[in-house]
XYZ file of C-alpha atoms in Angstrom:
428
model
C -6.501 -32.353 -73.814
C -4.927 -35.581 -75.682
C -5.590 -39.097 -75.520
C -2.595 -40.862 -73.834
C -2.381 -37.114 -71.424
C -5.660 -37.807 -70.219
C -5.510 -41.926 -69.441
C -2.825 -40.314 -66.791
C -5.210 -38.459 -65.858
C -6.990 -41.593 -64.572
C -4.590 -44.173 -63.595
C -3.297 -41.477 -60.806
C -7.020 -40.735 -59.802
C -6.900 -44.693 -60.185
C -3.375 -44.876 -57.907
C -4.584 -41.734 -55.018
C -7.973 -43.587 -55.164
C -6.309 -46.519 -54.184
C -6.223 -48.669 -50.683
C -1.846 -49.024 -51.890
C -1.974 -45.201 -51.894
C -2.905 -44.539 -48.299
C -0.197 -47.055 -47.499
C 2.129 -45.101 -49.117
C 1.318 -42.267 -47.195
C 1.261 -43.673 -44.130
C 4.866 -45.673 -44.680
C 6.782 -41.896 -45.938
C 4.440 -40.213 -42.502
C 6.435 -42.736 -40.685
C 10.102 -42.290 -41.770
C 9.440 -38.920 -40.915
C 8.845 -39.323 -37.758
C 11.245 -41.496 -37.211
C 13.929 -38.988 -38.920
C 12.880 -36.534 -36.297
C 12.136 -38.266 -33.370
C 16.464 -40.073 -34.438
C 17.611 -36.832 -34.823
C 16.014 -34.930 -31.671
C 16.613 -37.738 -29.357
C 20.308 -38.296 -31.335
C 21.519 -35.200 -31.111
C 22.433 -33.526 -28.207
C 24.309 -36.112 -26.377
C 20.624 -37.738 -24.689
C 18.754 -34.569 -23.678
C 15.719 -34.977 -26.197
C 16.578 -31.700 -27.744
C 17.689 -30.334 -24.509
C 21.135 -28.003 -24.127
C 23.446 -28.785 -21.070
C 26.495 -25.964 -21.875
C 28.878 -25.960 -18.527
C 30.795 -23.446 -18.845
C 34.105 -23.356 -18.395
C 36.344 -20.477 -15.738
C 39.209 -19.902 -17.920
C 40.266 -19.005 -14.040
C 39.823 -22.643 -12.665
C 43.714 -24.038 -13.571
C 44.747 -21.353 -11.459
C 42.766 -21.966 -8.305
C 45.066 -23.268 -5.809
C 44.466 -26.162 -3.682
C 41.772 -28.553 -3.934
C 40.143 -25.222 -6.299
C 42.241 -26.183 -9.281
C 40.166 -27.967 -12.563
C 41.025 -28.093 -15.651
C 39.594 -29.688 -19.289
C 40.234 -32.829 -17.383
C 38.117 -32.881 -14.370
C 35.061 -31.212 -16.747
C 31.975 -33.987 -17.314
C 31.919 -34.625 -21.416
C 29.433 -37.506 -20.637
C 26.905 -34.375 -18.822
C 27.402 -31.538 -20.403
C 26.262 -31.903 -23.974
C 28.478 -28.288 -24.551
C 31.231 -26.629 -22.746
C 31.424 -22.884 -23.044
C 35.449 -21.399 -22.646
C 34.511 -18.005 -20.485
C 35.994 -17.233 -21.422
C 38.632 -14.757 -23.202
C 38.506 -10.412 -22.801
C 37.358 -8.544 -25.841
C 40.669 -7.752 -28.305
C 42.967 -4.912 -28.183
C 42.712 -2.390 -31.460
C 45.465 -2.236 -33.745
C 46.456 -0.950 -36.786
C 42.393 -0.929 -37.831
C 42.350 -4.424 -36.826
C 41.562 -6.522 -33.696
C 44.453 -9.086 -31.985
C 43.256 -11.189 -29.275
C 45.701 -11.388 -25.987
C 48.591 -14.230 -26.844
C 48.764 -16.373 -23.532
C 45.087 -16.372 -23.562
C 44.568 -17.525 -27.044
C 47.874 -20.048 -26.183
C 46.027 -21.078 -22.746
C 42.917 -22.126 -25.238
C 44.403 -23.472 -27.272
C 45.799 -26.051 -24.398
C 42.015 -25.993 -23.341
C 40.544 -27.128 -26.260
C 43.642 -29.951 -27.386
C 41.916 -31.149 -23.748
C 38.000 -31.098 -24.939
C 38.269 -32.535 -28.394
C 40.906 -35.314 -27.389
C 38.315 -36.242 -24.660
C 35.526 -35.970 -26.975
C 34.854 -35.143 -30.128
C 31.070 -35.115 -29.991
C 30.526 -32.850 -27.730
C 30.331 -28.624 -28.204
C 32.422 -26.156 -27.902
C 32.396 -22.255 -28.057
C 34.447 -19.384 -26.007
C 32.854 -16.613 -24.623
C 34.487 -12.682 -25.378
C 34.119 -11.032 -22.156
C 34.257 -7.377 -20.871
C 36.681 -6.972 -17.363
C 37.125 -4.137 -15.753
C 39.130 -1.407 -17.731
C 37.236 -2.516 -21.253
C 33.441 -1.434 -19.790
C 32.990 0.955 -23.223
C 35.352 -1.762 -25.822
C 32.434 -3.184 -27.122
C 30.502 0.063 -26.953
C 32.895 1.641 -29.588
C 33.437 -1.408 -31.231
C 29.598 -1.830 -32.562
C 28.928 1.367 -33.088
C 32.001 2.380 -36.222
C 30.937 -0.654 -39.103
C 35.299 -0.821 -39.914
C 35.550 -2.088 -36.420
C 32.793 -4.769 -36.553
C 33.537 -6.281 -39.717
C 37.549 -6.150 -38.044
C 35.479 -7.378 -34.486
C 34.114 -10.376 -37.174
C 37.016 -11.448 -39.173
C 39.431 -11.597 -35.262
C 36.289 -14.102 -34.169
C 35.642 -16.105 -37.300
C 39.782 -16.073 -37.388
C 39.678 -17.680 -33.798
C 37.258 -19.984 -34.291
C 38.847 -22.061 -37.056
C 41.582 -21.867 -35.344
C 40.774 -24.213 -32.643
C 38.020 -25.750 -33.944
C 35.286 -23.697 -31.578
C 31.703 -24.165 -32.456
C 30.629 -20.290 -31.561
C 31.043 -18.177 -29.787
C 29.743 -15.789 -26.696
C 29.136 -12.608 -26.802
C 28.807 -11.076 -23.648
C 27.852 -7.648 -23.858
C 26.884 -7.308 -20.214
C 24.990 -3.943 -20.151
C 24.940 -1.760 -22.957
C 22.893 1.142 -23.135
C 23.081 4.089 -20.575
C 20.413 1.996 -17.642
C 23.016 0.869 -15.412
C 26.411 2.903 -13.446
C 28.710 1.089 -15.182
C 26.523 0.278 -18.388
C 27.316 1.896 -22.179
C 26.273 4.643 -24.315
C 23.296 5.812 -25.799
C 23.140 4.052 -29.120
C 24.482 1.224 -27.639
C 20.953 -0.544 -28.565
C 20.316 0.041 -32.323
C 24.395 -0.687 -32.488
C 24.141 -4.147 -30.450
C 21.142 -5.604 -32.883
C 24.053 -4.192 -35.606
C 26.674 -6.209 -33.968
C 24.850 -9.377 -34.210
C 23.290 -9.117 -37.297
C 27.010 -9.149 -38.613
C 28.680 -11.874 -36.411
C 25.114 -13.765 -37.169
C 26.370 -14.106 -40.514
C 30.218 -13.695 -40.583
C 29.084 -17.438 -38.653
C 25.943 -18.995 -41.518
C 28.465 -19.273 -43.526
C 30.991 -21.607 -41.743
C 28.075 -24.169 -39.511
C 28.949 -22.175 -36.732
C 25.829 -20.756 -33.404
C 25.786 -16.957 -32.095
C 25.250 -17.045 -28.283
C 24.117 -13.651 -25.664
C 24.861 -13.807 -22.316
C 21.624 -11.437 -21.796
C 20.377 -9.766 -18.726
C 16.837 -10.091 -16.762
C 17.305 -7.505 -14.837
C 14.276 -5.079 -16.315
C 15.854 -2.240 -16.963
C 18.025 -3.413 -19.731
C 14.959 -5.952 -21.175
C 13.040 -2.636 -21.222
C 15.407 0.353 -22.260
C 18.730 -1.389 -23.891
C 17.659 -4.637 -25.781
C 15.526 -5.829 -28.779
C 14.201 -9.303 -28.079
C 12.178 -9.674 -30.672
C 15.123 -8.819 -32.888
C 17.687 -10.877 -30.506
C 16.226 -13.682 -30.954
C 15.814 -14.005 -34.631
C 19.689 -12.938 -34.679
C 20.743 -16.094 -32.095
C 20.743 -19.620 -31.381
C 20.842 -18.770 -27.369
C 20.606 -16.582 -25.307
C 22.411 -18.026 -22.582
C 19.926 -16.296 -19.226
C 22.237 -14.127 -16.936
C 19.810 -15.948 -13.612
C 21.971 -16.547 -10.636
C 23.964 -14.137 -9.023
C 20.711 -11.417 -8.803
C 21.463 -9.499 -6.123
C 24.273 -7.963 -5.104
C 26.069 -7.744 -1.725
C 26.057 -3.718 -2.244
C 22.318 -3.834 -1.589
C 23.010 -5.047 1.907
C 20.131 -7.012 2.397
C 20.350 -10.770 3.051
C 18.774 -12.578 0.429
C 19.217 -15.689 -2.615
C 20.938 -15.035 -5.561
C 18.409 -16.298 -8.026
C 15.086 -16.487 -6.554
C 12.434 -17.215 -8.407
C 10.105 -14.585 -7.074
C 10.716 -12.108 -5.488
C 8.817 -11.151 -1.797
C 6.855 -8.707 0.052
C 10.177 -6.192 1.157
C 11.478 -6.200 -1.819
C 9.770 -2.515 -3.041
C 13.121 -0.783 -5.292
C 10.816 -0.884 -9.486
C 13.739 -2.140 -10.973
C 14.478 -5.275 -8.007
C 10.655 -6.189 -7.616
C 10.866 -8.022 -10.953
C 14.396 -9.154 -10.587
C 13.358 -12.831 -10.966
C 13.696 -16.247 -12.306
C 10.280 -16.828 -13.595
C 9.743 -12.533 -14.241
C 12.852 -12.656 -16.199
C 12.068 -16.163 -18.080
C 8.678 -14.610 -18.889
C 9.169 -10.809 -19.660
C 12.527 -12.728 -22.304
C 9.029 -14.778 -23.795
C 6.482 -11.421 -23.812
C 8.267 -9.898 -25.483
C 8.923 -11.743 -28.674
C 11.522 -14.276 -28.387
C 10.241 -18.440 -28.789
C 11.410 -20.106 -25.503
C 13.131 -22.805 -27.091
C 16.126 -20.108 -27.645
C 15.716 -18.898 -24.211
C 18.934 -21.184 -21.923
C 17.976 -20.734 -18.188
C 21.149 -19.969 -15.789
C 21.979 -22.048 -12.612
C 24.417 -20.807 -11.136
C 26.701 -23.690 -8.888
C 28.021 -21.608 -6.437
C 26.766 -19.815 -2.487
C 26.526 -16.164 -1.956
C 27.581 -15.443 1.573
C 27.252 -12.388 3.516
C 27.681 -10.289 6.923
C 24.746 -9.920 9.349
C 24.007 -6.025 10.917
C 22.845 -8.176 13.973
C 23.002 -11.734 14.335
C 20.066 -12.383 15.757
C 17.541 -10.826 13.253
C 18.991 -13.894 9.945
C 15.454 -13.843 7.463
C 15.384 -13.041 4.414
C 15.375 -10.261 4.356
C 18.537 -8.972 6.934
C 20.727 -6.254 6.845
C 24.428 -6.619 6.190
C 27.054 -5.136 6.722
C 28.555 -6.853 3.339
C 30.312 -9.479 2.037
C 30.394 -12.628 4.181
C 34.325 -13.516 4.809
C 36.344 -14.964 3.421
C 36.800 -19.285 2.062
C 39.294 -21.252 0.823
C 38.821 -20.968 -2.581
C 37.373 -17.494 -4.341
C 37.007 -13.540 -3.162
C 35.346 -12.192 0.051
C 31.176 -14.088 -0.286
C 31.399 -16.796 -2.818
C 31.833 -20.527 -2.518
C 32.031 -22.427 -4.944
C 29.839 -24.885 -4.061
C 32.787 -28.588 -3.581
C 33.564 -25.878 -0.845
C 30.135 -25.496 0.803
C 28.954 -28.686 0.447
C 31.239 -29.364 3.558
C 30.534 -26.154 5.737
C 27.491 -25.691 6.177
C 27.947 -29.097 8.054
C 30.131 -27.765 10.430
C 27.296 -25.688 12.649
C 25.506 -24.334 9.765
C 21.339 -23.533 11.005
C 19.662 -24.444 7.521
C 16.872 -22.708 6.382
C 14.070 -22.207 3.292
C 12.991 -19.201 1.268
C 9.042 -20.701 0.616
C 8.666 -17.738 -2.046
C 12.408 -17.514 -3.884
C 12.336 -21.115 -3.255
C 16.446 -21.601 -2.501
C 17.905 -22.232 0.717
C 20.403 -20.041 2.915
C 22.436 -21.932 6.105
C 23.191 -19.411 9.408
C 26.364 -19.728 11.399
C 26.801 -16.222 14.632
C 26.657 -12.635 11.245
C 27.088 -15.043 7.886
C 24.756 -16.110 6.184
C 25.040 -17.448 2.870
C 22.692 -18.344 0.002
C 23.852 -21.321 -1.745
C 21.549 -23.570 -4.696
C 20.864 -27.708 -4.168
C 18.673 -30.489 -5.855
C 14.925 -28.813 -3.861
C 15.743 -25.898 -5.325
C 17.238 -26.938 -8.816
C 14.030 -29.580 -8.983
C 12.339 -26.340 -8.945
C 14.129 -24.194 -12.081
C 13.511 -27.547 -13.643
C 10.290 -28.080 -13.721
C 10.294 -24.175 -14.578
C 12.344 -25.307 -17.369
C 9.612 -27.940 -18.406
C 6.610 -26.453 -18.242
C 7.725 -23.347 -20.010
C 10.012 -25.182 -22.941
C 12.912 -23.512 -22.690
C 15.631 -24.983 -24.973
C 17.642 -26.173 -21.448
C 20.345 -24.591 -18.188
C 23.940 -23.837 -18.600
C 26.090 -24.055 -15.482
C 28.033 -21.076 -14.053
C 31.033 -22.929 -13.449
C 30.531 -26.421 -13.500
C 33.903 -26.061 -12.422
C 32.251 -24.753 -8.893
C 30.376 -28.219 -8.285
C 31.755 -31.407 -6.086
C 33.516 -32.579 -8.512
C 36.367 -33.990 -6.103
C 32.618 -36.107 -4.312
C 34.068 -34.494 -0.543
C 30.033 -34.291 -0.057
C 29.543 -37.693 -1.408
C 29.866 -38.627 -5.490
C 31.158 -36.985 -7.712
C 29.355 -33.819 -9.138
C 25.589 -34.444 -7.803
C 24.310 -30.684 -9.274
C 25.976 -30.884 -12.986
C 24.881 -35.561 -13.274
C 20.900 -34.622 -11.249
C 20.297 -31.226 -13.801
C 21.293 -34.003 -16.579
C 18.939 -36.464 -15.169
C 16.004 -34.053 -15.404
C 16.714 -32.389 -18.324
C 16.349 -36.608 -19.490
C 13.074 -37.528 -17.978
C 11.525 -34.085 -19.558
C 9.619 -35.381 -23.226
C 11.026 -33.638 -26.419
C 9.091 -30.601 -28.262
C 8.852 -32.915 -30.914
C 5.801 -34.796 -29.011
C 3.216 -32.653 -30.453
C 4.164 -34.461 -33.776
C 4.412 -38.272 -32.581
C 0.903 -37.259 -30.993
C -0.557 -36.150 -34.003
C 1.024 -38.787 -36.913
C -1.137 -41.829 -34.662
C -4.264 -39.667 -35.620
């Protein structure tokens, strides 16, 4: 080593041993922490890094009467993300996939209004399977040529309308449910997500996956760790978990199961077990977005004298003013249950229900949603997704406008950011 090099080493040693070096290190640590805090707290609509994703039903502009809802009614000051749900699976023609022109035009009008109202809100589109297309995802995902064509169609759609990403709503891959797909779906799903991820990454767009919480699907149709490595978020199907065909009166999004639920698949189909299974199978909690349904689910009781949770039913409840039988948006049910309904609360499922004659309806209110928000905080989940934002009381029929969405937004604001641990580290 030369003498000048030795002098440089001595000077460096003296500097890093001095009080000045300690002050410089502390200054840079503080700058780093401030930058991280600004990023986390300023990036998502004031929600400290949590997401409040709002599904917008593509059918809502066609709802009759006071139920009609357009992009102008969305509370963009509350939603960090708006997800247009959705467009039908594209049609395969001559080696390419084509989306329905009428649906695309409707999406274009929606996006024009959203962008005119807010430059900050993120926007997504959901690609759905509807009825006759139940095997569309299975067929496409299994064939590499079709996967490439599907990704190409998605990317063109996102670029055309300035969308921030796509939600893949392949609800029932595999053969574990009677309306599912084919046996190779478990692996094909990963191939599809890999290809979509590769296409989106180069364009700085996000990938969402609509994930079920049914035990059989989680265990045998998903490779959870791989899914969560590929997607930005999993939007959880933690609502509408009790179909009318069960012929049992039950709250539609119970936190836990009750003693009368003994069937193996149903016994662990609830919010707590569903989320914890995703985590236990290898999904980071910050990638899980809890679904909350802003609607009531109604049943017709077999015997009006037997109305506790678990009572026998004979089918869906009566049809309301706005939607098909058995379902009521919150803006309708909040008025309805004030007119002669008796109100009850399921202490284990932790949701309210109302009874009038042979009609039985479960729904969410601020009490039950508060329980779910505590769970989001406890598990350090990535946020909440609303099914649908257009079901909230957007007219203010029962008080203030959008009361449930506002409650969730305010509660998310109160949850400490996950960066808190780093702030504590900086104090040491």
